[in-house]
Short mmCIF file of C-alpha atoms (C1' of nucleotides) in Angstrom, two decimals:
data_model
loop_
_atom_site.label_atom_id
_atom_site.label_comp_id
_atom_site.label_asym_id
_atom_site.label_seq_id
_atom_site.Cartn_x
_atom_site.Cartn_y
_atom_site.Cartn_z
CA MET A 25 48.23 -23.42 47.17
CA PRO A 26 47.44 -27.17 47.20
CA LYS A 27 44.74 -29.19 46.10
CA ILE A 28 41.47 -27.77 47.30
CA SER A 29 38.28 -29.64 48.06
CA GLN A 30 35.80 -29.95 45.32
CA ALA A 31 33.44 -27.66 47.63
CA GLN A 32 36.13 -24.81 47.54
CA LYS A 33 36.12 -25.20 43.93
CA ASP A 34 32.54 -24.98 43.32
CA ALA A 35 32.46 -22.13 45.51
CA ARG A 36 34.96 -20.20 43.44
CA ARG A 37 33.29 -21.29 40.45
CA GLN A 38 30.00 -19.82 41.62
CA GLN A 39 31.80 -16.65 42.86
CA ILE A 40 32.80 -16.02 39.36
CA LEU A 41 29.41 -17.03 37.84
CA ALA A 42 27.49 -14.50 40.10
CA ALA A 43 29.86 -11.77 39.39
CA ALA A 44 29.65 -12.39 35.80
CA ALA A 45 25.74 -12.55 35.93
CA ARG A 46 25.71 -9.20 37.36
CA CYS A 47 27.89 -7.89 34.79
CA PHE A 48 26.06 -9.53 31.81
CA SER A 49 22.75 -8.24 33.33
CA ARG A 50 24.03 -4.85 33.93
CA ASP A 51 26.05 -4.06 30.65
CA GLY A 52 25.21 -6.88 28.28
CA PHE A 53 27.49 -9.85 27.32
CA HIS A 54 29.69 -8.38 24.90
CA ALA A 55 30.11 -4.93 26.64
CA THR A 56 31.34 -6.83 29.67
CA THR A 57 34.99 -7.42 29.64
CA THR A 58 36.90 -10.16 31.29
CA ALA A 59 38.29 -7.14 33.25
CA ASP A 60 34.87 -6.39 34.48
CA ILE A 61 34.27 -9.88 35.81
CA VAL A 62 37.51 -9.82 37.35
CA ARG A 63 36.83 -6.69 39.09
CA GLU A 64 33.38 -7.69 40.16
CA SER A 65 34.42 -11.27 41.47
CA GLY A 66 37.63 -10.25 43.15
CA VAL A 67 39.69 -13.22 41.55
CA SER A 68 42.51 -12.43 39.27
CA GLN A 69 42.35 -12.56 35.28
CA GLY A 70 44.49 -15.65 35.41
CA THR A 71 42.07 -17.55 37.93
CA LEU A 72 39.08 -16.67 35.41
CA TYR A 73 40.68 -18.84 32.92
CA LEU A 74 41.42 -21.59 35.20
CA TYR A 75 37.84 -21.92 35.72
CA PHE A 76 36.48 -21.09 32.28
CA THR A 77 38.46 -21.67 29.04
CA THR A 78 36.56 -18.83 27.29
CA LYS A 79 33.96 -16.17 27.81
CA ASP A 80 31.35 -18.00 25.98
CA GLU A 81 31.66 -20.99 28.21
CA ILE A 82 30.57 -18.69 31.26
CA VAL A 83 27.38 -17.87 29.83
CA ALA A 84 26.75 -21.64 28.80
CA ALA A 85 27.63 -22.19 32.54
CA LEU A 86 24.95 -19.64 33.77
CA ALA A 87 22.28 -21.20 31.33
CA ASP A 88 23.02 -24.81 32.66
CA ASP A 89 22.64 -23.22 36.14
CA ARG A 90 19.37 -21.68 35.19
CA HIS A 91 18.29 -25.14 33.85
CA GLN A 92 19.14 -26.65 37.27
CA GLY A 93 16.81 -24.41 38.74
CA ASP A 94 14.12 -25.16 36.17
CA ALA A 95 14.66 -28.99 36.63
CA PHE A 96 13.65 -28.57 40.26
CA LEU A 97 10.21 -26.90 39.13
CA ASN A 98 9.61 -29.54 36.60
CA ALA A 99 10.14 -32.31 39.21
CA LEU A 100 7.69 -30.43 41.53
CA ALA A 101 5.06 -30.34 38.91
CA GLU A 102 5.66 -34.08 37.67
CA ALA A 103 5.48 -35.16 41.31
CA GLU A 104 1.77 -34.04 41.38
CA HIS A 105 -0.56 -36.97 41.51
CA ASP A 106 -3.18 -35.34 39.22
CA PRO A 107 -1.45 -34.34 35.85
CA VAL A 108 -3.74 -31.57 35.47
CA GLN A 109 -2.79 -30.05 38.66
CA GLY A 110 0.72 -30.72 37.93
CA LEU A 111 0.39 -28.66 34.89
CA LEU A 112 -1.51 -25.72 36.79
CA LEU A 113 1.26 -25.94 39.12
CA LEU A 114 3.96 -25.52 36.66
CA ILE A 115 2.39 -22.52 35.33
CA GLU A 116 1.94 -21.12 38.68
CA LEU A 117 5.56 -21.68 39.52
CA TYR A 118 6.89 -20.08 36.17
CA GLY A 119 4.37 -17.32 36.58
CA ARG A 120 5.90 -16.61 40.01
CA GLY A 121 9.48 -16.37 38.56
CA LEU A 122 8.15 -14.09 36.12
CA ALA A 123 7.25 -11.43 38.59
CA ASP A 124 9.99 -11.91 41.21
CA PRO A 125 12.26 -9.14 41.42
CA LYS A 126 15.10 -11.45 42.76
CA ARG A 127 15.08 -13.12 39.35
CA ARG A 128 15.37 -9.91 37.17
CA GLU A 129 19.02 -10.29 36.68
CA ALA A 130 18.43 -14.02 35.78
CA ARG A 131 15.90 -12.91 33.25
CA ARG A 132 18.08 -10.34 31.69
CA VAL A 133 21.06 -12.77 31.56
CA GLY A 134 18.60 -15.47 29.87
CA VAL A 135 17.42 -13.15 27.21
CA GLN A 136 20.99 -12.31 26.44
CA GLY A 137 21.50 -16.09 26.08
CA TRP A 138 18.74 -16.63 23.67
CA GLY A 139 20.55 -14.07 21.23
CA GLU A 140 23.85 -15.40 21.95
CA ALA A 141 22.62 -18.98 20.91
CA LEU A 142 22.40 -17.91 17.51
CA ARG A 143 25.80 -17.31 17.32
CA SER A 144 27.63 -19.98 19.55
CA PRO A 145 26.92 -23.76 19.19
CA THR A 146 27.82 -24.11 22.87
CA ILE A 147 25.39 -21.78 23.95
CA LEU A 148 22.63 -22.94 21.58
CA ALA A 149 23.22 -26.41 22.87
CA SER A 150 22.79 -25.41 26.52
CA VAL A 151 19.71 -23.48 26.00
CA THR A 152 17.89 -25.89 23.70
CA GLN A 153 18.67 -28.66 26.20
CA GLY A 154 17.33 -26.80 28.96
CA GLN A 155 14.21 -26.14 27.05
CA ALA A 156 14.05 -29.72 26.09
CA ALA A 157 13.59 -30.86 29.59
CA VAL A 158 10.84 -28.25 30.30
CA ARG A 159 9.05 -29.70 27.34
CA ARG A 160 9.29 -33.10 28.10
CA ALA A 161 8.03 -32.47 31.67
CA ILE A 162 4.94 -30.94 30.13
CA VAL A 163 4.66 -33.52 27.26
CA HIS A 164 4.64 -36.07 30.03
CA LEU A 165 1.76 -34.27 32.14
CA VAL A 166 -0.29 -33.80 29.08
CA GLU A 167 -0.09 -37.48 27.97
CA ARG A 168 -0.81 -38.69 31.59
CA GLY A 169 -3.88 -36.20 31.29
CA GLN A 170 -5.09 -37.70 27.99
CA ALA A 171 -4.55 -41.22 29.48
CA SER A 172 -7.03 -40.49 32.15
CA GLY A 173 -9.29 -38.48 30.18
CA LEU A 174 -8.61 -35.17 31.69
CA VAL A 175 -7.03 -33.59 28.63
CA ARG A 176 -8.55 -33.54 25.19
CA ALA A 177 -7.41 -36.24 22.86
CA ASP A 178 -7.09 -33.83 19.98
CA VAL A 179 -4.36 -31.84 21.75
CA VAL A 180 -0.78 -32.58 20.21
CA PRO A 181 1.34 -33.07 23.38
CA GLU A 182 4.48 -31.58 21.94
CA ALA A 183 2.77 -28.82 20.17
CA ALA A 184 0.94 -27.81 23.72
CA ALA A 185 4.32 -27.97 25.44
CA ARG A 186 5.88 -25.66 22.77
CA THR A 187 2.96 -23.12 22.86
CA LEU A 188 3.02 -22.85 26.68
CA ILE A 189 6.80 -22.62 26.66
CA ALA A 190 6.40 -19.92 23.94
CA LEU A 191 3.98 -18.07 26.02
CA PHE A 192 6.40 -17.91 29.00
CA GLN A 193 9.21 -16.77 26.83
CA GLY A 194 7.39 -14.01 25.38
CA LEU A 195 6.24 -12.86 28.91
CA VAL A 196 9.82 -12.92 30.07
CA LEU A 197 10.91 -10.94 26.95
CA GLN A 198 8.31 -8.15 27.74
CA THR A 199 8.80 -8.11 31.40
CA THR A 200 12.50 -7.56 31.01
CA TRP A 201 12.05 -4.87 28.65
CA GLY A 202 10.64 -3.02 31.77
CA GLU A 203 7.12 -3.13 30.13
CA ARG A 204 4.49 -2.72 32.63
CA LEU A 205 2.23 -5.61 32.25
CA ASP A 206 -0.76 -6.85 33.95
CA LEU A 207 0.69 -10.32 35.05
CA GLU A 208 -2.19 -11.04 37.09
CA ALA A 209 -4.62 -10.57 34.07
CA CYS A 210 -2.35 -12.39 31.83
CA GLY A 211 -2.13 -15.40 34.47
CA ARG A 212 -5.89 -15.58 34.66
CA LEU A 213 -6.21 -15.53 30.67
CA ILE A 214 -3.58 -18.26 30.47
CA ARG A 215 -5.31 -20.62 32.89
CA GLU A 216 -8.57 -19.94 31.08
CA MET A 217 -6.88 -20.61 27.67
CA ILE A 218 -5.61 -23.98 29.31
CA ARG A 219 -8.83 -25.04 30.88
CA SER A 220 -10.68 -24.30 27.90
CA ALA A 221 -8.62 -25.36 24.81
CA ILE A 222 -6.56 -28.27 26.60
CA LEU A 223 -8.67 -29.80 29.20
CA THR A 224 -11.89 -31.76 28.72
CA ASP A 225 -15.14 -31.26 30.08
CA GLN A 226 -14.34 -33.62 32.83
CA ALA A 227 -11.40 -32.10 34.09
CA ARG A 228 -12.81 -28.84 33.95
CA ALA A 229 -15.69 -29.94 36.36
CA GLU A 230 -13.00 -30.99 38.63
CA THR A 231 -10.86 -28.21 38.58
CA ARG A 232 -13.33 -25.55 39.43
CA MET B 12 29.40 14.00 -6.69
CA PRO B 13 26.70 16.36 -6.35
CA LYS B 14 23.47 16.26 -4.80
CA ILE B 15 21.70 12.99 -5.41
CA SER B 16 17.66 12.45 -4.96
CA GLN B 17 16.13 11.28 -2.02
CA ALA B 18 15.44 7.89 -3.92
CA GLN B 19 19.23 7.36 -4.41
CA LYS B 20 19.89 8.06 -0.69
CA ASP B 21 17.20 5.58 0.25
CA ALA B 22 18.72 2.97 -2.19
CA ARG B 23 21.98 3.38 -0.82
CA ARG B 24 20.65 3.14 2.83
CA GLN B 25 18.76 -0.07 1.78
CA GLN B 26 21.84 -1.50 0.17
CA ILE B 27 23.78 -0.99 3.51
CA LEU B 28 20.95 -2.41 5.52
CA ALA B 29 20.50 -5.43 3.75
CA ALA B 30 24.08 -6.07 3.83
CA ALA B 31 24.17 -5.64 7.58
CA ALA B 32 21.33 -7.88 7.90
CA ARG B 33 23.08 -10.57 6.26
CA CYS B 34 26.05 -10.15 8.39
CA PHE B 35 24.04 -9.83 11.76
CA SER B 36 21.93 -12.85 10.91
CA ARG B 37 25.22 -15.01 9.82
CA ASP B 38 27.55 -14.10 12.68
CA GLY B 39 25.56 -11.92 15.29
CA PHE B 40 25.75 -8.36 16.06
CA HIS B 41 28.88 -8.01 17.80
CA ALA B 42 30.80 -10.58 16.01
CA THR B 43 30.18 -8.56 12.79
CA THR B 44 32.64 -5.58 12.21
CA THR B 45 31.81 -2.79 10.21
CA ALA B 46 34.60 -3.87 7.84
CA ASP B 47 32.43 -6.82 7.33
CA ILE B 48 29.42 -4.66 6.52
CA VAL B 49 31.50 -2.81 4.13
CA ARG B 50 32.75 -5.97 2.32
CA GLU B 51 29.27 -7.23 1.85
CA SER B 52 27.54 -4.05 0.96
CA GLY B 53 30.29 -2.76 -1.55
CA VAL B 54 30.32 0.85 -0.04
CA SER B 55 33.30 2.24 1.69
CA GLN B 56 33.89 2.50 5.40
CA GLY B 57 33.52 6.38 5.08
CA THR B 58 30.24 6.11 3.39
CA LEU B 59 28.84 3.72 6.03
CA TYR B 60 29.21 6.41 8.33
CA LEU B 61 27.70 8.98 6.03
CA TYR B 62 24.34 7.23 6.47
CA PHE B 63 24.44 5.77 10.05
CA THR B 64 26.53 7.35 12.87
CA THR B 65 27.16 4.32 14.87
CA LYS B 66 26.82 0.50 14.57
CA ASP B 67 23.90 0.57 17.13
CA GLU B 68 21.79 2.90 14.77
CA ILE B 69 21.96 0.24 12.20
CA VAL B 70 20.33 -2.32 14.45
CA ALA B 71 17.71 0.17 15.31
CA ALA B 72 17.30 1.03 11.67
CA LEU B 73 16.61 -2.69 11.04
CA ALA B 74 14.25 -2.83 13.86
CA ASP B 75 12.33 0.16 12.24
CA ASP B 76 11.89 -1.30 9.08
CA ARG B 77 10.73 -4.60 10.30
CA HIS B 78 7.91 -2.60 12.31
CA GLN B 79 7.00 -0.84 9.03
CA GLY B 80 6.27 -4.44 7.67
CA ASP B 81 4.21 -5.11 10.80
CA ALA B 82 2.33 -1.88 10.55
CA PHE B 83 1.10 -3.33 7.13
CA LEU B 84 -0.18 -6.43 8.66
CA ASN B 85 -1.85 -4.51 11.39
CA ALA B 86 -3.51 -2.24 9.00
CA LEU B 87 -4.86 -5.31 7.02
CA ALA B 88 -6.37 -6.62 10.05
CA GLU B 89 -7.89 -3.55 11.56
CA ALA B 90 -9.36 -3.12 7.83
CA GLU B 91 -11.42 -6.48 8.43
CA HIS B 92 -15.16 -5.46 8.98
CA ASP B 93 -15.57 -8.00 11.54
CA PRO B 94 -13.23 -7.62 14.68
CA VAL B 95 -12.97 -11.47 15.20
CA GLN B 96 -12.09 -12.00 11.65
CA GLY B 97 -9.52 -9.31 11.83
CA LEU B 98 -7.91 -10.96 14.97
CA LEU B 99 -7.77 -14.36 13.13
CA LEU B 100 -6.30 -12.77 9.90
CA LEU B 101 -3.76 -11.23 12.37
CA ILE B 102 -2.82 -14.50 13.63
CA GLU B 103 -2.77 -15.94 10.44
CA LEU B 104 -0.65 -13.37 8.83
CA TYR B 105 1.92 -13.38 11.72
CA GLY B 106 1.80 -17.28 11.63
CA ARG B 107 2.95 -17.16 8.03
CA GLY B 108 5.69 -15.15 8.61
CA LEU B 109 6.65 -17.76 11.34
CA ALA B 110 7.42 -20.26 8.60
CA ASP B 111 8.42 -18.54 5.55
CA PRO B 112 12.19 -19.34 4.97
CA LYS B 113 12.57 -16.00 3.18
CA ARG B 114 12.03 -14.46 6.62
CA ARG B 115 14.65 -16.37 8.38
CA GLU B 116 17.28 -13.84 8.14
CA ALA B 117 14.73 -11.23 9.71
CA ARG B 118 13.85 -13.53 12.39
CA ARG B 119 17.47 -14.06 13.41
CA VAL B 120 18.25 -10.42 13.29
CA GLY B 121 14.91 -9.60 15.26
CA VAL B 122 15.98 -12.01 18.06
CA GLN B 123 19.45 -10.34 18.22
CA GLY B 124 17.63 -6.88 18.58
CA TRP B 125 15.68 -8.34 21.71
CA GLY B 126 18.89 -8.87 23.52
CA GLU B 127 20.58 -5.75 22.39
CA ALA B 128 17.51 -3.69 23.54
CA LEU B 129 18.57 -4.71 27.02
CA ARG B 130 21.67 -2.84 26.56
CA SER B 131 21.08 0.08 24.16
CA PRO B 132 18.19 2.65 24.95
CA THR B 133 17.89 3.37 21.22
CA ILE B 134 17.31 -0.04 20.31
CA LEU B 135 15.05 -0.59 23.14
CA ALA B 136 12.88 2.36 22.25
CA SER B 137 12.45 1.06 18.66
CA VAL B 138 11.73 -2.52 19.52
CA THR B 139 9.12 -1.33 22.42
CA GLN B 140 7.66 1.25 20.00
CA GLY B 141 7.17 -1.59 17.26
CA GLN B 142 5.46 -3.90 19.98
CA ALA B 143 3.25 -1.25 21.05
CA ALA B 144 1.96 -0.60 17.55
CA VAL B 145 0.96 -4.51 17.34
CA ARG B 146 -0.39 -4.11 20.91
CA ARG B 147 -2.71 -1.28 20.03
CA ALA B 148 -4.01 -3.04 17.16
CA ILE B 149 -4.83 -6.12 18.90
CA VAL B 150 -6.39 -4.09 21.84
CA HIS B 151 -8.51 -2.14 19.28
CA LEU B 152 -9.85 -5.30 17.73
CA VAL B 153 -10.57 -6.91 21.08
CA GLU B 154 -12.37 -3.76 22.09
CA ARG B 155 -14.45 -3.69 19.03
CA GLY B 156 -15.23 -7.16 19.61
CA GLN B 157 -16.48 -6.64 23.05
CA ALA B 158 -18.61 -3.60 21.95
CA SER B 159 -20.41 -5.98 19.60
CA GLY B 160 -20.61 -8.88 22.15
CA LEU B 161 -18.29 -11.19 20.15
CA VAL B 162 -15.53 -11.00 22.73
CA ARG B 163 -15.77 -12.21 26.57
CA ALA B 164 -16.39 -9.07 28.62
CA ASP B 165 -14.03 -10.36 31.05
CA VAL B 166 -11.09 -10.52 28.94
CA VAL B 167 -8.61 -7.59 29.49
CA PRO B 168 -7.80 -6.27 26.14
CA GLU B 169 -4.28 -5.18 27.21
CA ALA B 170 -3.53 -8.64 28.90
CA ALA B 171 -4.84 -10.46 25.76
CA ALA B 172 -2.77 -8.42 23.33
CA ARG B 173 0.26 -9.08 25.60
CA THR B 174 -0.33 -12.76 25.71
CA LEU B 175 -0.84 -13.10 22.18
CA ILE B 176 2.20 -11.12 21.35
CA ALA B 177 4.21 -13.36 23.87
CA LEU B 178 3.16 -16.37 22.06
CA PHE B 179 4.46 -15.40 18.74
CA GLN B 180 7.53 -14.13 20.31
CA GLY B 181 8.26 -17.34 21.91
CA LEU B 182 7.53 -19.28 18.78
CA VAL B 183 9.98 -17.06 16.80
CA LEU B 184 12.50 -17.89 19.31
CA GLN B 185 12.25 -21.61 19.10
CA THR B 186 11.85 -21.60 15.14
CA THR B 187 15.10 -19.46 15.19
CA TRP B 188 16.95 -21.80 17.21
CA GLY B 189 16.40 -24.24 14.38
CA GLU B 190 13.95 -26.25 16.43
CA ARG B 191 11.72 -28.44 14.50
CA LEU B 192 8.24 -27.38 15.65
CA ASP B 193 4.85 -28.52 14.39
CA LEU B 194 3.46 -24.95 13.35
CA GLU B 195 0.59 -26.46 12.03
CA ALA B 196 -0.56 -28.14 15.27
CA CYS B 197 0.60 -25.01 17.37
CA GLY B 198 -1.58 -22.99 15.07
CA ARG B 199 -4.57 -24.93 15.75
CA LEU B 200 -4.12 -25.17 19.33
CA ILE B 201 -3.73 -21.29 19.37
CA ARG B 202 -6.92 -20.85 17.50
CA GLU B 203 -8.60 -22.88 19.58
CA MET B 204 -7.17 -21.04 22.62
CA ILE B 205 -8.54 -17.73 21.30
CA ARG B 206 -12.02 -19.20 20.29
CA SER B 207 -12.67 -20.76 23.72
CA ALA B 208 -11.04 -18.27 26.12
CA ILE B 209 -11.56 -14.99 24.28
CA LEU B 210 -14.52 -15.38 21.88
CA THR B 211 -18.26 -15.50 23.23
CA ASP B 212 -20.55 -18.24 22.34
CA GLN B 213 -22.16 -16.11 20.01
CA ALA B 214 -18.85 -15.44 18.10
CA ARG B 215 -18.04 -19.16 18.21
CA ALA B 216 -21.36 -20.02 16.49
CA GLU B 217 -20.41 -17.73 13.76
CA THR B 218 -16.89 -18.49 13.13
CA ARG B 219 -17.38 -22.21 12.86
"C1'" DC C 24 60.25 -28.48 58.94
"C1'" DG C 25 61.50 -28.60 54.29
"C1'" DC C 26 59.34 -30.04 49.76
"C1'" DT C 27 56.10 -30.47 46.08
"C1'" DA C 28 51.96 -30.04 43.65
"C1'" DT C 29 48.60 -27.09 43.11
"C1'" DA C 30 46.39 -22.80 42.83
"C1'" DA C 31 46.50 -17.91 42.05
"C1'" DT C 32 48.31 -13.82 40.22
"C1'" DG C 33 48.71 -9.76 36.98
"C1'" DA C 34 51.44 -7.62 33.61
"C1'" DC C 35 51.61 -8.40 29.15
"C1'" DT C 36 50.64 -8.99 23.95
"C1'" DG C 37 49.00 -9.62 19.55
"C1'" DA C 38 45.11 -8.66 17.35
"C1'" DT C 39 41.04 -6.27 16.41
"C1'" DC C 40 38.04 -2.65 15.53
"C1'" DC C 41 35.00 1.68 15.43
"C1'" DG C 42 34.92 5.86 13.77
"C1'" DT C 43 37.45 9.95 11.58
"C1'" DC C 44 39.25 12.88 8.19
"C1'" DA C 45 42.24 14.80 4.55
"C1'" DG C 46 41.85 14.28 0.08
"C1'" DT C 47 39.40 12.68 -4.38
"C1'" DT C 48 35.52 12.22 -7.54
"C1'" DT C 49 31.76 13.84 -10.14
"C1'" DA C 50 27.18 16.04 -11.22
"C1'" DT C 51 25.17 20.58 -11.56
"C1'" DT C 52 25.79 25.51 -11.87
"C1'" DT C 53 27.50 29.72 -13.72
"C1'" DA D 13 34.76 25.06 -19.22
"C1'" DA D 14 35.66 26.60 -14.78
"C1'" DA D 15 33.89 26.65 -10.50
"C1'" DT D 16 31.54 24.48 -6.63
"C1'" DA D 17 29.46 22.01 -3.69
"C1'" DA D 18 28.00 17.29 -2.51
"C1'" DA D 19 29.12 12.41 -2.12
"C1'" DC D 20 32.52 9.27 -1.42
"C1'" DT D 21 36.73 6.98 -0.37
"C1'" DG D 22 40.16 4.17 2.51
"C1'" DA D 23 44.29 4.43 4.94
"C1'" DC D 24 44.84 5.12 9.85
"C1'" DG D 25 44.73 5.87 15.03
"C1'" DG D 26 43.69 5.55 19.50
"C1'" DA D 27 41.75 2.37 22.39
"C1'" DT D 28 40.35 -2.04 23.78
"C1'" DC D 29 40.25 -6.73 24.92
"C1'" DA D 30 40.51 -11.95 25.42
"C1'" DG D 31 43.38 -14.83 26.76
"C1'" DT D 32 48.64 -16.29 28.06
"C1'" DC D 33 52.49 -17.23 30.91
"C1'" DA D 34 56.31 -16.77 34.01
"C1'" DT D 35 56.38 -16.12 38.76
"C1'" DT D 36 54.65 -16.22 43.33
"C1'" DA D 37 52.07 -18.13 47.27
"C1'" DT D 38 50.29 -21.71 50.03
"C1'" DA D 39 48.31 -26.02 51.97
"C1'" DG D 40 49.40 -30.56 53.14
"C1'" DC D 41 52.52 -34.70 53.33
"C1'" DG D 42 56.45 -37.42 54.71
#
DNA sequence: CGCTATAATGACTGATCCGTCAGTTTATTT
DNA sequence: AAATAAACTGACGGATCAGTCATTATAGCG
């Protein structure tokens, strides 16, 4: 076969990644053999290694893909005129992803990646960079909120961002374990926490 | 060798578990071979399988040990006369564990376990049972608080517990990745979140 | 219509690893 | 001190797996 278009290359790559995600979600990263991915994707063993030089690289690529999607959400939130609305929108968007059955596989692969990051510098870099992007988005929103008197001045933007992210990470974890949790009630509590511990009286009055 | 005392058996078991924890923390669960654990612990390959029937069982045992420690913290908090003080104590205790360099290894192994739980029912059971114990402790404290008018009646105890646990899980994750996070500021924010979104005005007045 | 560069293939390998088991050691009992 | 039973040992086997490479297939170009 001759040179193929970039689009074709991307499609092949996606084909492999999608298959790998199914396998990782089902069996876990280490219990998945390259043969499994080959079977699931329909490409040959050799082709697998034309697109990825190592199994670890596949996880890292999946993490990157995930963060591409996150970046879209972050951009949506940052585009909001009112930073407080942006913050609440972000919570809303990530909250939806938490409950969405279609994202179950992505969540399971994500949690795997969190663990693998402790072992592989490549995966760690991919994961922490993705987190950093979300964090920057939140920090930016909080700072904008402080500048306009909508967010309490004594809130450390970085800490607020980390705390919010931590919250969602934990909820992803619990959801992924198949725990039945009342996301509705958790969401209400989180919004109340933000309203009362992060926003100023002024913002609280406006967002009621 | 003849029958040995239970204490000796326990010591051997701990010797193996400690070695395994070091290995898992350093290299990750799957990259650790039983040979590694043997080398690190000083027991023979055969002895390893006298105490554990499988490698998975070692992780599960480590998780159980971890939850033993947690149970102690939970009991401490529940012993507090004032449920609000109990809640704040719990936060304080878990917060300390978050920053303690001596618990670094335990945190790393813990995060690995979170991932492995998706693959092994044994590990999942161990992890979720441990979580459930913490959750019960928090739920109990919240309910006691509500009964005495110190916790807002519109708080769903189960959701509050899950949310608080999620918070710490996320912070453990970020800490374990080696991220430099301002735990002091996060702690202040979390306390403020609890004070303002969970406690009643009455309790707020008392705990100032 | 060949020719060529590129893509795809899949059988194969060297290495690794978990768990076993036949045999050895040693404290206690008789 | 001999017998016994429990604890321990470590070499080994059967299975698996990540990654390679010699070969084949094919799309475009001249």
